[in-house]
PDB file of C-alpha atoms and ligand atoms in Angstrom:
ATOM      1  CA  MET A1204      -4.452  19.338 -12.249  1.00 76.00           C
ATOM      2  CA  SER A1205      -4.411  22.944 -11.297  1.00 86.00           C
ATOM      3  CA  ARG A1206      -6.976  25.753 -11.448  1.00 96.00           C
ATOM      4  CA  MET A1207      -5.056  28.905 -10.753  1.00 98.00           C
ATOM      5  CA  LEU A1208      -6.892  32.118  -9.599  1.00 98.00           C
ATOM      6  CA  THR A1209      -4.676  35.190  -8.891  1.00 98.00           C
ATOM      7  CA  VAL A1210      -6.331  37.011  -5.933  1.00 98.00           C
ATOM      8  CA  ALA A1211      -5.505  40.283  -4.163  1.00 99.00           C
ATOM      9  CA  ALA A1212      -6.487  41.448  -0.772  1.00 99.00           C
ATOM     10  CA  ALA A1213      -6.754  45.195  -1.062  1.00 99.00           C
ATOM     11  CA  GLN A1214      -6.314  46.444   2.429  1.00 99.00           C
ATOM     12  CA  LEU A1215      -7.392  49.969   3.206  1.00 99.00           C
ATOM     13  CA  GLY A1216      -5.914  52.393   5.701  1.00 98.00           C
ATOM     14  CA  PRO A1217      -8.370  54.533   7.649  1.00 98.00           C
ATOM     15  CA  VAL A1218     -11.299  56.200   6.035  1.00 98.00           C
ATOM     16  CA  GLN A1219     -12.172  59.328   8.155  1.00 98.00           C
ATOM     17  CA  ARG A1220     -15.623  60.738   8.784  1.00 97.00           C
ATOM     18  CA  ASP A1221     -15.169  63.590   6.345  1.00 98.00           C
ATOM     19  CA  HIS A1222     -13.814  61.463   3.435  1.00 98.00           C
ATOM     20  CA  SER A1223     -16.278  61.479   0.569  1.00 98.00           C
ATOM     21  CA  ARG A1224     -17.346  58.378  -1.457  1.00 98.00           C
ATOM     22  CA  GLN A1225     -15.368  59.888  -4.393  1.00 98.00           C
ATOM     23  CA  GLN A1226     -12.197  60.149  -2.411  1.00 98.00           C
ATOM     24  CA  VAL A1227     -12.529  56.463  -1.268  1.00 98.00           C
ATOM     25  CA  VAL A1228     -13.320  55.201  -4.711  1.00 98.00           C
ATOM     26  CA  ALA A1229     -10.197  57.088  -5.959  1.00 98.00           C
ATOM     27  CA  ARG A1230      -8.176  54.903  -3.497  1.00 98.00           C
ATOM     28  CA  LEU A1231     -10.024  51.766  -4.614  1.00 98.00           C
ATOM     29  CA  LEU A1232      -9.196  52.572  -8.246  1.00 98.00           C
ATOM     30  CA  ASP A1233      -5.562  53.021  -7.474  1.00 98.00           C
ATOM     31  CA  LEU A1234      -5.525  49.511  -5.773  1.00 99.00           C
ATOM     32  CA  LEU A1235      -7.449  48.084  -8.700  1.00 98.00           C
ATOM     33  CA  ARG A1236      -4.916  49.354 -11.162  1.00 98.00           C
ATOM     34  CA  GLN A1237      -2.006  48.094  -9.148  1.00 98.00           C
ATOM     35  CA  ALA A1238      -3.799  44.726  -9.247  1.00 98.00           C
ATOM     36  CA  GLY A1239      -4.168  44.993 -13.026  1.00 98.00           C
ATOM     37  CA  ARG A1240      -0.420  45.422 -13.403  1.00 98.00           C
ATOM     38  CA  GLN A1241       0.155  42.187 -11.414  1.00 98.00           C
ATOM     39  CA  GLY A1242      -2.229  40.036 -13.359  1.00 98.00           C
ATOM     40  CA  VAL A1243      -4.794  39.743 -10.564  1.00 98.00           C
ATOM     41  CA  GLU A1244      -8.236  38.367 -11.527  1.00 98.00           C
ATOM     42  CA  LEU A1245     -10.113  39.026  -8.270  1.00 98.00           C
ATOM     43  CA  VAL A1246      -9.584  41.956  -5.800  1.00 99.00           C
ATOM     44  CA  VAL A1247     -11.154  41.809  -2.385  1.00 99.00           C
ATOM     45  CA  PHE A1248     -11.878  45.108  -0.443  1.00 99.00           C
ATOM     46  CA  PRO A1249     -12.833  45.381   3.272  1.00 98.00           C
ATOM     47  CA  GLU A1250     -16.027  45.506   5.236  1.00 99.00           C
ATOM     48  CA  LEU A1251     -17.695  48.939   5.047  1.00 99.00           C
ATOM     49  CA  ALA A1252     -15.040  49.944   2.566  1.00 99.00           C
ATOM     50  CA  LEU A1253     -16.797  53.146   1.310  1.00 98.00           C
ATOM     51  CA  THR A1254     -17.168  54.940   4.602  1.00 98.00           C
ATOM     52  CA  THR A1255     -15.751  55.229   7.979  1.00 98.00           C
ATOM     53  CA  PHE A1256     -16.851  52.495  10.485  1.00 98.00           C
ATOM     54  CA  PHE A1257     -19.828  54.626  11.575  1.00 98.00           C
ATOM     55  CA  PRO A1258     -21.236  52.086  14.210  1.00 98.00           C
ATOM     56  CA  ARG A1259     -18.614  53.662  16.512  1.00 98.00           C
ATOM     57  CA  TRP A1260     -21.050  56.558  16.984  1.00 98.00           C
ATOM     58  CA  PHE A1261     -24.642  56.461  18.295  1.00 97.00           C
ATOM     59  CA  VAL A1262     -27.395  58.618  16.990  1.00 98.00           C
ATOM     60  CA  ASP A1263     -30.876  58.742  18.705  1.00 97.00           C
ATOM     61  CA  ASP A1264     -32.562  59.056  15.396  1.00 98.00           C
ATOM     62  CA  ILE A1265     -31.276  56.362  13.041  1.00 98.00           C
ATOM     63  CA  ALA A1266     -32.322  58.427  10.015  1.00 98.00           C
ATOM     64  CA  GLU A1267     -29.422  60.711  10.849  1.00 98.00           C
ATOM     65  CA  ALA A1268     -27.231  57.782   9.871  1.00 98.00           C
ATOM     66  CA  ASP A1269     -28.955  57.290   6.450  1.00 98.00           C
ATOM     67  CA  HIS A1270     -26.028  59.017   4.557  1.00 98.00           C
ATOM     68  CA  TRP A1271     -23.698  56.097   5.509  1.00 98.00           C
ATOM     69  CA  TYR A1272     -25.768  53.619   3.603  1.00 99.00           C
ATOM     70  CA  GLU A1273     -25.795  52.919  -0.143  1.00 98.00           C
ATOM     71  CA  ARG A1274     -29.321  52.654  -1.776  1.00 98.00           C
ATOM     72  CA  SER A1275     -28.165  50.534  -4.741  1.00 98.00           C
ATOM     73  CA  MET A1276     -25.019  49.004  -6.102  1.00 98.00           C
ATOM     74  CA  PRO A1277     -23.522  50.137  -8.395  1.00 98.00           C
ATOM     75  CA  ASN A1278     -24.536  53.728  -7.861  1.00 98.00           C
ATOM     76  CA  GLU A1279     -23.159  57.069  -9.107  1.00 98.00           C
ATOM     77  CA  ALA A1280     -20.173  57.138  -6.714  1.00 98.00           C
ATOM     78  CA  THR A1281     -19.109  53.447  -7.277  1.00 98.00           C
ATOM     79  CA  GLN A1282     -19.873  53.285 -11.076  1.00 98.00           C
ATOM     80  CA  PRO A1283     -16.221  54.267 -11.897  1.00 98.00           C
ATOM     81  CA  LEU A1284     -15.043  51.264  -9.919  1.00 98.00           C
ATOM     82  CA  PHE A1285     -17.376  48.879 -11.855  1.00 98.00           C
ATOM     83  CA  ASP A1286     -16.322  50.483 -15.211  1.00 98.00           C
ATOM     84  CA  GLU A1287     -12.617  50.340 -14.524  1.00 98.00           C
ATOM     85  CA  ALA A1288     -12.784  46.748 -13.193  1.00 98.00           C
ATOM     86  CA  ARG A1289     -14.674  45.640 -16.269  1.00 98.00           C
ATOM     87  CA  ALA A1290     -12.152  47.442 -18.620  1.00 98.00           C
ATOM     88  CA  LEU A1291      -9.308  45.662 -16.773  1.00 98.00           C
ATOM     89  CA  GLY A1292     -11.135  42.331 -16.758  1.00 98.00           C
ATOM     90  CA  ILE A1293     -10.878  42.132 -12.906  1.00 98.00           C
ATOM     91  CA  GLY A1294     -13.573  40.944 -10.620  1.00 98.00           C
ATOM     92  CA  PHE A1295     -14.054  42.341  -7.195  1.00 99.00           C
ATOM     93  CA  CYS A1296     -15.718  41.951  -3.845  1.00 99.00           C
ATOM     94  CA  ILE A1297     -16.711  45.057  -1.818  1.00 99.00           C
ATOM     95  CA  GLY A1298     -18.290  45.645   1.563  1.00 99.00           C
ATOM     96  CA  TYR A1299     -20.744  48.486   2.337  1.00 99.00           C
ATOM     97  CA  ALA A1300     -23.836  49.399   4.281  1.00 99.00           C
ATOM     98  CA  LEU A1301     -27.108  48.985   2.424  1.00 99.00           C
ATOM     99  CA  LEU A1302     -30.435  50.590   3.132  1.00 98.00           C
ATOM    100  CA  ASP A1303     -32.788  48.653   0.914  1.00 98.00           C
ATOM    101  CA  GLU A1304     -36.073  49.772  -0.770  1.00 98.00           C
ATOM    102  CA  LYS A1305     -38.099  48.338   2.158  1.00 98.00           C
ATOM    103  CA  GLY A1306     -36.062  50.293   4.778  1.00 98.00           C
ATOM    104  CA  HIS A1307     -34.013  47.441   6.062  1.00 98.00           C
ATOM    105  CA  ARG A1308     -30.410  47.976   7.033  1.00 99.00           C
ATOM    106  CA  TRP A1309     -27.743  45.496   6.154  1.00 99.00           C
ATOM    107  CA  ASN A1310     -23.989  45.154   6.278  1.00 99.00           C
ATOM    108  CA  VAL A1311     -23.252  43.490   2.933  1.00 99.00           C
ATOM    109  CA  GLN A1312     -20.552  42.445   0.523  1.00 98.00           C
ATOM    110  CA  THR A1313     -21.121  42.259  -3.227  1.00 99.00           C
ATOM    111  CA  LEU A1314     -19.179  39.906  -5.441  1.00 99.00           C
ATOM    112  CA  VAL A1315     -18.773  41.099  -9.049  1.00 98.00           C
ATOM    113  CA  GLU A1316     -17.457  38.813 -11.891  1.00 98.00           C
ATOM    114  CA  ARG A1317     -14.714  39.914 -14.397  1.00 98.00           C
ATOM    115  CA  ASP A1318     -17.414  40.845 -17.008  1.00 98.00           C
ATOM    116  CA  GLY A1319     -19.037  43.246 -14.460  1.00 97.00           C
ATOM    117  CA  SER A1320     -22.017  41.030 -13.684  1.00 98.00           C
ATOM    118  CA  ILE A1321     -23.050  40.780  -9.998  1.00 98.00           C
ATOM    119  CA  VAL A1322     -22.544  37.216  -8.637  1.00 98.00           C
ATOM    120  CA  ALA A1323     -24.314  37.834  -5.231  1.00 98.00           C
ATOM    121  CA  THR A1324     -24.713  40.152  -2.421  1.00 98.00           C
ATOM    122  CA  TYR A1325     -24.009  38.473   1.003  1.00 99.00           C
ATOM    123  CA  ARG A1326     -25.651  39.969   4.151  1.00 98.00           C
ATOM    124  CA  LYS A1327     -23.680  39.682   7.428  1.00 99.00           C
ATOM    125  CA  SER A1328     -24.985  36.991   9.663  1.00 98.00           C
ATOM    126  CA  HIS A1329     -23.302  37.388  13.067  1.00 98.00           C
ATOM    127  CA  ILE A1330     -23.781  41.016  14.224  1.00 98.00           C
ATOM    128  CA  PRO A1331     -21.510  41.829  17.162  1.00 98.00           C
ATOM    129  CA  GLY A1332     -21.535  44.676  19.591  1.00 98.00           C
ATOM    130  CA  HIS A1333     -24.634  46.255  21.206  1.00 98.00           C
ATOM    131  CA  GLU A1334     -28.092  47.671  20.530  1.00 98.00           C
ATOM    132  CA  HIS A1335     -28.165  50.629  22.711  1.00 98.00           C
ATOM    133  CA  HIS A1336     -26.025  53.589  23.577  1.00 98.00           C
ATOM    134  CA  GLU A1337     -23.251  52.617  26.162  1.00 98.00           C
ATOM    135  CA  PRO A1338     -21.987  56.102  27.280  1.00 97.00           C
ATOM    136  CA  ASP A1339     -19.263  54.629  29.395  1.00 97.00           C
ATOM    137  CA  ARG A1340     -17.416  53.168  26.413  1.00 97.00           C
ATOM    138  CA  PRO A1341     -14.452  55.037  24.854  1.00 97.00           C
ATOM    139  CA  PHE A1342     -16.163  54.381  21.397  1.00 98.00           C
ATOM    140  CA  GLN A1343     -19.365  52.633  20.506  1.00 98.00           C
ATOM    141  CA  HIS A1344     -19.681  49.270  18.571  1.00 98.00           C
ATOM    142  CA  ALA A1345     -23.412  49.650  17.846  1.00 98.00           C
ATOM    143  CA  GLU A1346     -23.652  47.322  14.847  1.00 98.00           C
ATOM    144  CA  ARG A1347     -26.625  45.639  16.502  1.00 98.00           C
ATOM    145  CA  TYR A1348     -28.420  49.005  16.249  1.00 98.00           C
ATOM    146  CA  TYR A1349     -27.418  49.760  12.712  1.00 98.00           C
ATOM    147  CA  PHE A1350     -27.783  46.357  11.029  1.00 99.00           C
ATOM    148  CA  GLU A1351     -30.180  43.442  10.968  1.00 98.00           C
ATOM    149  CA  PRO A1352     -28.768  39.960  11.034  1.00 98.00           C
ATOM    150  CA  SER A1353     -29.125  38.123   7.645  1.00 98.00           C
ATOM    151  CA  PRO A1354     -31.818  35.634   7.306  1.00 98.00           C
ATOM    152  CA  ASP A1355     -30.038  34.002   4.378  1.00 98.00           C
ATOM    153  CA  GLY A1356     -27.286  31.707   5.787  1.00 96.00           C
ATOM    154  CA  PHE A1357     -24.158  30.938   4.133  1.00 98.00           C
ATOM    155  CA  GLY A1358     -24.509  30.319   0.416  1.00 98.00           C
ATOM    156  CA  VAL A1359     -21.796  29.659  -2.096  1.00 98.00           C
ATOM    157  CA  TRP A1360     -21.588  30.547  -5.752  1.00 98.00           C
ATOM    158  CA  ARG A1361     -20.008  29.147  -8.936  1.00 98.00           C
ATOM    159  CA  ALA A1362     -17.715  32.057 -10.050  1.00 98.00           C
ATOM    160  CA  PHE A1363     -14.106  32.649 -10.934  1.00 98.00           C
ATOM    161  CA  GLY A1364     -13.698  29.058 -12.082  1.00 98.00           C
ATOM    162  CA  GLY A1365     -14.402  27.705  -8.533  1.00 98.00           C
ATOM    163  CA  VAL A1366     -16.901  27.662  -5.631  1.00 98.00           C
ATOM    164  CA  MET A1367     -16.743  30.971  -3.937  1.00 98.00           C
ATOM    165  CA  GLY A1368     -18.197  31.908  -0.437  1.00 99.00           C
ATOM    166  CA  MET A1369     -18.374  35.106   1.551  1.00 99.00           C
ATOM    167  CA  MET A1370     -18.487  36.145   5.126  1.00 98.00           C
ATOM    168  CA  ILE A1371     -18.071  39.498   6.864  1.00 99.00           C
ATOM    169  CA  CYS A1372     -15.841  40.232   9.843  1.00 98.00           C
ATOM    170  CA  ASN A1373     -17.363  38.712  13.041  1.00 98.00           C
ATOM    171  CA  ASP A1374     -18.660  35.890  10.884  1.00 99.00           C
ATOM    172  CA  ARG A1375     -15.036  34.662  10.684  1.00 99.00           C
ATOM    173  CA  ARG A1376     -14.910  33.867  14.372  1.00 99.00           C
ATOM    174  CA  TRP A1377     -17.732  31.221  14.016  1.00 98.00           C
ATOM    175  CA  PRO A1378     -16.710  27.758  12.871  1.00 98.00           C
ATOM    176  CA  GLU A1379     -20.250  27.014  11.858  1.00 98.00           C
ATOM    177  CA  ALA A1380     -19.967  29.668   9.046  1.00 98.00           C
ATOM    178  CA  TYR A1381     -17.051  27.936   7.392  1.00 99.00           C
ATOM    179  CA  ARG A1382     -18.536  24.481   7.931  1.00 98.00           C
ATOM    180  CA  VAL A1383     -21.825  25.349   6.302  1.00 98.00           C
ATOM    181  CA  MET A1384     -19.854  26.614   3.286  1.00 99.00           C
ATOM    182  CA  GLY A1385     -17.523  23.615   3.554  1.00 98.00           C
ATOM    183  CA  LEU A1386     -20.582  21.311   3.250  1.00 98.00           C
ATOM    184  CA  GLN A1387     -21.276  23.108  -0.132  1.00 98.00           C
ATOM    185  CA  GLY A1388     -17.749  22.468  -1.501  1.00 98.00           C
ATOM    186  CA  VAL A1389     -16.439  25.989  -0.931  1.00 99.00           C
ATOM    187  CA  GLU A1390     -13.002  26.604  -2.407  1.00 99.00           C
ATOM    188  CA  MET A1391     -12.450  30.310  -1.518  1.00 99.00           C
ATOM    189  CA  ILE A1392     -14.026  32.465   1.204  1.00 99.00           C
ATOM    190  CA  LEU A1393     -13.816  36.182   0.914  1.00 99.00           C
ATOM    191  CA  CYS A1394     -14.022  38.133   4.227  1.00 99.00           C
ATOM    192  CA  GLY A1395     -13.640  41.828   4.757  1.00 99.00           C
ATOM    193  CA  TYR A1396     -13.273  43.113   8.395  1.00 98.00           C
ATOM    194  CA  ASN A1397     -12.947  46.225  10.736  1.00 98.00           C
ATOM    195  CA  THR A1398     -11.590  45.011  14.079  1.00 98.00           C
ATOM    196  CA  PRO A1399     -10.887  47.613  16.792  1.00 98.00           C
ATOM    197  CA  ILE A1400      -7.681  46.605  18.644  1.00 98.00           C
ATOM    198  CA  HIS A1401      -9.191  47.727  21.916  1.00 98.00           C
ATOM    199  CA  TYR A1402     -11.907  45.168  22.914  1.00 97.00           C
ATOM    200  CA  VAL A1403     -13.895  47.166  25.410  1.00 96.00           C
ATOM    201  CA  PRO A1404     -15.608  44.165  27.348  1.00 96.00           C
ATOM    202  CA  ASP A1405     -12.246  42.578  27.952  1.00 98.00           C
ATOM    203  CA  PRO A1406      -9.139  44.602  27.290  1.00 98.00           C
ATOM    204  CA  SER A1407      -6.986  41.477  28.156  1.00 98.00           C
ATOM    205  CA  GLN A1408      -7.826  40.450  24.437  1.00 98.00           C
ATOM    206  CA  ASP A1409      -6.290  43.495  22.988  1.00 98.00           C
ATOM    207  CA  ILE A1410      -2.839  42.125  22.574  1.00 98.00           C
ATOM    208  CA  LEU A1411      -4.291  39.019  21.163  1.00 98.00           C
ATOM    209  CA  GLN A1412      -6.276  40.562  18.284  1.00 98.00           C
ATOM    210  CA  GLY A1413      -3.683  39.701  15.621  1.00 98.00           C
ATOM    211  CA  PHE A1414      -3.337  36.065  17.026  1.00 98.00           C
ATOM    212  CA  HIS A1415      -7.120  35.515  17.080  1.00 99.00           C
ATOM    213  CA  ASN A1416      -7.656  36.914  13.605  1.00 99.00           C
ATOM    214  CA  ALA A1417      -5.073  34.421  12.183  1.00 99.00           C
ATOM    215  CA  LEU A1418      -6.167  31.642  14.460  1.00 99.00           C
ATOM    216  CA  VAL A1419      -9.818  31.706  13.181  1.00 99.00           C
ATOM    217  CA  MET A1420      -9.021  32.104   9.533  1.00 99.00           C
ATOM    218  CA  GLN A1421      -6.337  29.578   9.396  1.00 99.00           C
ATOM    219  CA  SER A1422      -8.321  26.986  11.212  1.00 98.00           C
ATOM    220  CA  GLY A1423     -11.410  27.722   9.144  1.00 99.00           C
ATOM    221  CA  ALA A1424      -9.393  27.237   6.036  1.00 99.00           C
ATOM    222  CA  TYR A1425      -7.718  23.949   7.156  1.00 98.00           C
ATOM    223  CA  GLN A1426     -10.721  22.330   8.616  1.00 98.00           C
ATOM    224  CA  ASN A1427     -12.725  22.914   5.416  1.00 98.00           C
ATOM    225  CA  GLY A1428     -10.018  22.570   2.779  1.00 98.00           C
ATOM    226  CA  THR A1429     -10.626  26.055   1.410  1.00 99.00           C
ATOM    227  CA  TRP A1430      -8.763  29.313   0.588  1.00 99.00           C
ATOM    228  CA  VAL A1431      -9.659  32.271   2.832  1.00 99.00           C
ATOM    229  CA  VAL A1432      -8.985  35.839   1.857  1.00 99.00           C
ATOM    230  CA  GLY A1433      -9.253  38.117   4.902  1.00 99.00           C
ATOM    231  CA  VAL A1434      -9.071  41.883   4.214  1.00 99.00           C
ATOM    232  CA  ALA A1435      -8.829  44.756   6.810  1.00 99.00           C
ATOM    233  CA  LYS A1436      -9.681  48.329   7.031  1.00 98.00           C
ATOM    234  CA  GLY A1437      -6.813  49.031   9.502  1.00 98.00           C
ATOM    235  CA  GLY A1438      -5.011  51.874  11.072  1.00 98.00           C
ATOM    236  CA  VAL A1439      -6.199  54.724  13.314  1.00 98.00           C
ATOM    237  CA  GLU A1440      -9.722  55.803  12.143  1.00 98.00           C
ATOM    238  CA  GLU A1441     -11.356  58.600  13.986  1.00 98.00           C
ATOM    239  CA  GLY A1442      -9.061  57.833  16.957  1.00 98.00           C
ATOM    240  CA  VAL A1443      -9.868  54.107  17.043  1.00 98.00           C
ATOM    241  CA  ASP A1444      -6.857  51.864  16.170  1.00 98.00           C
ATOM    242  CA  SER A1445      -8.052  48.933  14.004  1.00 98.00           C
ATOM    243  CA  LEU A1446      -6.213  45.663  13.205  1.00 98.00           C
ATOM    244  CA  ALA A1447      -4.610  45.455   9.747  1.00 98.00           C
ATOM    245  CA  GLN A1448      -2.828  42.094   9.031  1.00 98.00           C
ATOM    246  CA  SER A1449      -4.870  41.285   5.921  1.00 99.00           C
ATOM    247  CA  MET A1450      -3.948  37.740   4.844  1.00 99.00           C
ATOM    248  CA  ILE A1451      -4.499  35.091   2.276  1.00 99.00           C
ATOM    249  CA  VAL A1452      -4.699  31.609   3.770  1.00 99.00           C
ATOM    250  CA  ALA A1453      -4.206  28.279   1.838  1.00 99.00           C
ATOM    251  CA  PRO A1454      -6.266  25.194   2.452  1.00 98.00           C
ATOM    252  CA  SER A1455      -3.366  23.819   4.453  1.00 98.00           C
ATOM    253  CA  GLY A1456      -3.938  26.676   6.935  1.00 98.00           C
ATOM    254  CA  GLN A1457      -0.735  28.316   5.965  1.00 98.00           C
ATOM    255  CA  ILE A1458      -0.603  32.052   5.443  1.00 99.00           C
ATOM    256  CA  VAL A1459       0.685  32.637   1.899  1.00 98.00           C
ATOM    257  CA  ALA A1460       0.553  36.506   1.950  1.00 99.00           C
ATOM    258  CA  GLN A1461       0.096  39.045   4.613  1.00 98.00           C
ATOM    259  CA  ALA A1462       0.085  42.797   4.736  1.00 98.00           C
ATOM    260  CA  LEU A1463       3.008  44.622   6.237  1.00 98.00           C
ATOM    261  CA  THR A1464       1.433  47.982   6.723  1.00 98.00           C
ATOM    262  CA  THR A1465      -1.648  49.409   8.303  1.00 98.00           C
ATOM    263  CA  ASP A1466      -2.504  51.524   5.253  1.00 98.00           C
ATOM    264  CA  ASP A1467      -3.727  50.917   1.707  1.00 98.00           C
ATOM    265  CA  GLU A1468      -1.840  47.937   0.491  1.00 99.00           C
ATOM    266  CA  LEU A1469      -2.255  45.153  -2.033  1.00 99.00           C
ATOM    267  CA  ILE A1470      -1.159  41.682  -1.292  1.00 99.00           C
ATOM    268  CA  VAL A1471      -1.345  39.055  -4.070  1.00 99.00           C
ATOM    269  CA  ALA A1472      -1.269  35.264  -4.121  1.00 98.00           C
ATOM    270  CA  ARG A1473      -1.688  32.767  -6.988  1.00 98.00           C
ATOM    271  CA  CYS A1474      -4.177  30.351  -5.539  1.00 98.00           C
ATOM    272  CA  ASP A1475      -4.678  26.867  -6.946  1.00 98.00           C
ATOM    273  CA  LEU A1476      -8.228  25.961  -6.326  1.00 98.00           C
ATOM    274  CA  ASP A1477      -7.439  22.302  -6.962  1.00 98.00           C
ATOM    275  CA  TRP A1478      -5.208  22.410  -3.807  1.00 98.00           C
ATOM    276  CA  CYS A1479      -8.545  22.242  -1.828  1.00 98.00           C
ATOM    277  CA  VAL A1480      -9.111  18.505  -2.756  1.00 98.00           C
ATOM    278  CA  ARG A1481      -5.998  17.464  -0.954  1.00 97.00           C
ATOM    279  CA  TYR A1482      -7.818  18.221   2.362  1.00 98.00           C
ATOM    280  CA  LYS A1483     -11.417  17.713   1.133  1.00 98.00           C
ATOM    281  CA  ASN A1484     -10.633  14.073  -0.159  1.00 98.00           C
ATOM    282  CA  THR A1485      -8.393  13.028   2.728  1.00 98.00           C
ATOM    283  CA  LEU A1486      -8.300  13.973   6.373  1.00 97.00           C
ATOM    284  CA  PHE A1487     -11.515  16.098   5.997  1.00 98.00           C
ATOM    285  CA  ASP A1488     -13.420  13.675   3.690  1.00 98.00           C
ATOM    286  CA  PHE A1489     -16.718  14.867   5.286  1.00 98.00           C
ATOM    287  CA  ASP A1490     -18.842  12.083   3.780  1.00 98.00           C
ATOM    288  CA  ARG A1491     -16.562   9.415   5.119  1.00 98.00           C
ATOM    289  CA  TYR A1492     -15.685  10.792   8.569  1.00 98.00           C
ATOM    290  CA  ARG A1493     -18.331  13.297   9.794  1.00 98.00           C
ATOM    291  CA  ARG A1494     -20.868  12.264  12.485  1.00 98.00           C
ATOM    292  CA  PRO A1495     -23.704  14.753  12.027  1.00 98.00           C
ATOM    293  CA  GLU A1496     -25.948  12.569  14.203  1.00 98.00           C
ATOM    294  CA  LEU A1497     -23.650  13.591  17.101  1.00 98.00           C
ATOM    295  CA  TYR A1498     -23.760  17.331  16.240  1.00 98.00           C
ATOM    296  CA  THR A1499     -27.537  17.983  16.675  1.00 97.00           C
ATOM    297  CA  ARG A1500     -26.963  20.547  19.457  1.00 97.00           C
ATOM    298  CA  ILE A1501     -25.268  22.810  16.901  1.00 97.00           C
ATOM    299  CA  THR A1502     -28.512  23.542  15.116  1.00 96.00           C
ATOM    300  CA  SER A1503     -31.053  22.929  17.955  1.00 97.00           C
ATOM    301  CA  GLN A1504     -29.633  25.055  20.682  1.00 97.00           C
ATOM    302  CA  ARG A1505     -28.138  28.596  20.653  1.00 97.00           C
ATOM    303  CA  GLY A1506     -26.764  29.330  24.191  1.00 98.00           C
ATOM    304  CA  VAL A1507     -24.995  27.079  26.646  1.00 98.00           C
ATOM    305  CA  ILE A1508     -27.035  24.496  28.690  1.00 98.00           C
ATOM    306  CA  GLU A1509     -24.943  23.283  31.699  1.00 98.00           C
ATOM    307  CA  PRO A1510     -25.384  20.000  33.391  1.00 97.00           C
ATOM    308  CA  ASP A1511     -27.427  20.000  36.625  1.00 95.00           C
TER     309      ASP A1511
HETATM  310  N1  CDT B2066     -16.897  44.579  12.340  1.00 61.29           N
HETATM  311  C1  CDT B2066     -16.883  43.589  13.249  1.00 61.29           C
HETATM  312  O1  CDT B2066     -17.628  42.562  13.083  1.00 61.29           O
HETATM  313  N2  CDT B2066     -15.915  43.611  14.186  1.00 61.29           N
HETATM  314  C2  CDT B2066     -15.844  42.700  15.208  1.00 61.29           C
HETATM  315  C3  CDT B2066     -15.517  43.407  16.487  1.00 61.29           C
HETATM  316  C4  CDT B2066     -15.896  42.626  17.599  1.00 61.29           C
HETATM  317  S1  CDT B2066     -15.982  43.634  19.036  1.00 61.29           S
HETATM  318  C5  CDT B2066     -17.574  44.207  19.119  1.00 61.29           C
HETATM  319  C6  CDT B2066     -14.905  41.511  14.938  1.00 61.29           C
HETATM  320  O2  CDT B2066     -15.338  40.361  15.285  1.00 61.29           O
HETATM  321  O3  CDT B2066     -13.811  41.695  14.511  1.00 61.29           O
END
């Protein structure tokens, strides 16, 4: 049996501060049309795809940042993307900042089916970085000031002929995120990211950014028998160099497609969703082999408790 889904990771190069939504959407449309010519059924765009990665700056009054957030999806600027995708019969997933009607600020990804219907909007769970201005840094990573952590957890959705899951950037470093979706039978996880290569708290990690990116997505895929589509906004954005290396990972943990550039680039893979059962029904037969009674610390405890 095979259930083929042709997927594209639509990597973006930098989006500078003065780039308008219309300019960015034009780039997304170009990638979408390339995807159409290659028979792609689902295109995945990065985290915060519509704007520059604005948490690198701090503003004392958060209302000054309101213009970085969308108020609804679709909206006037993104409607052409929704229209073109529907005309081409392509679904897509896109990350953006959302300021909701109650004034809450979220880092989200919306998944849209091939008929233009919205499958779900996922809100980022693990919010990295810092809450307050840290003037000694060469650039800020103030996501914890700009976004609330999601209260939702990791759902999955029946769409695109399979079981789809979403995570956003830092979520991909946490094995619990994959496992919670794995326990719901996830077959493909879609993950946009913006990862500065310079990690200010520990620069010794800088040269390992690409290794760590692949490490977490390959192991998350393998240990849960799922495809993972990781999509970067890479290149030098407002002076900050960000990791590219978008990739599509098979349930075996193997990378089946990887971006070569740090710019706008489409990578495509024909993914057999039925390949997942080779892992889900054998080595990672959860029902047969897992020992949840031994894992209670995972949900009862947050930080480390060392022995006396
Ligand atoms: N966007 C995002 O989540 N980036 C983080 C950077 C961590 S350093 C504060 C990441 O995990 O890639």
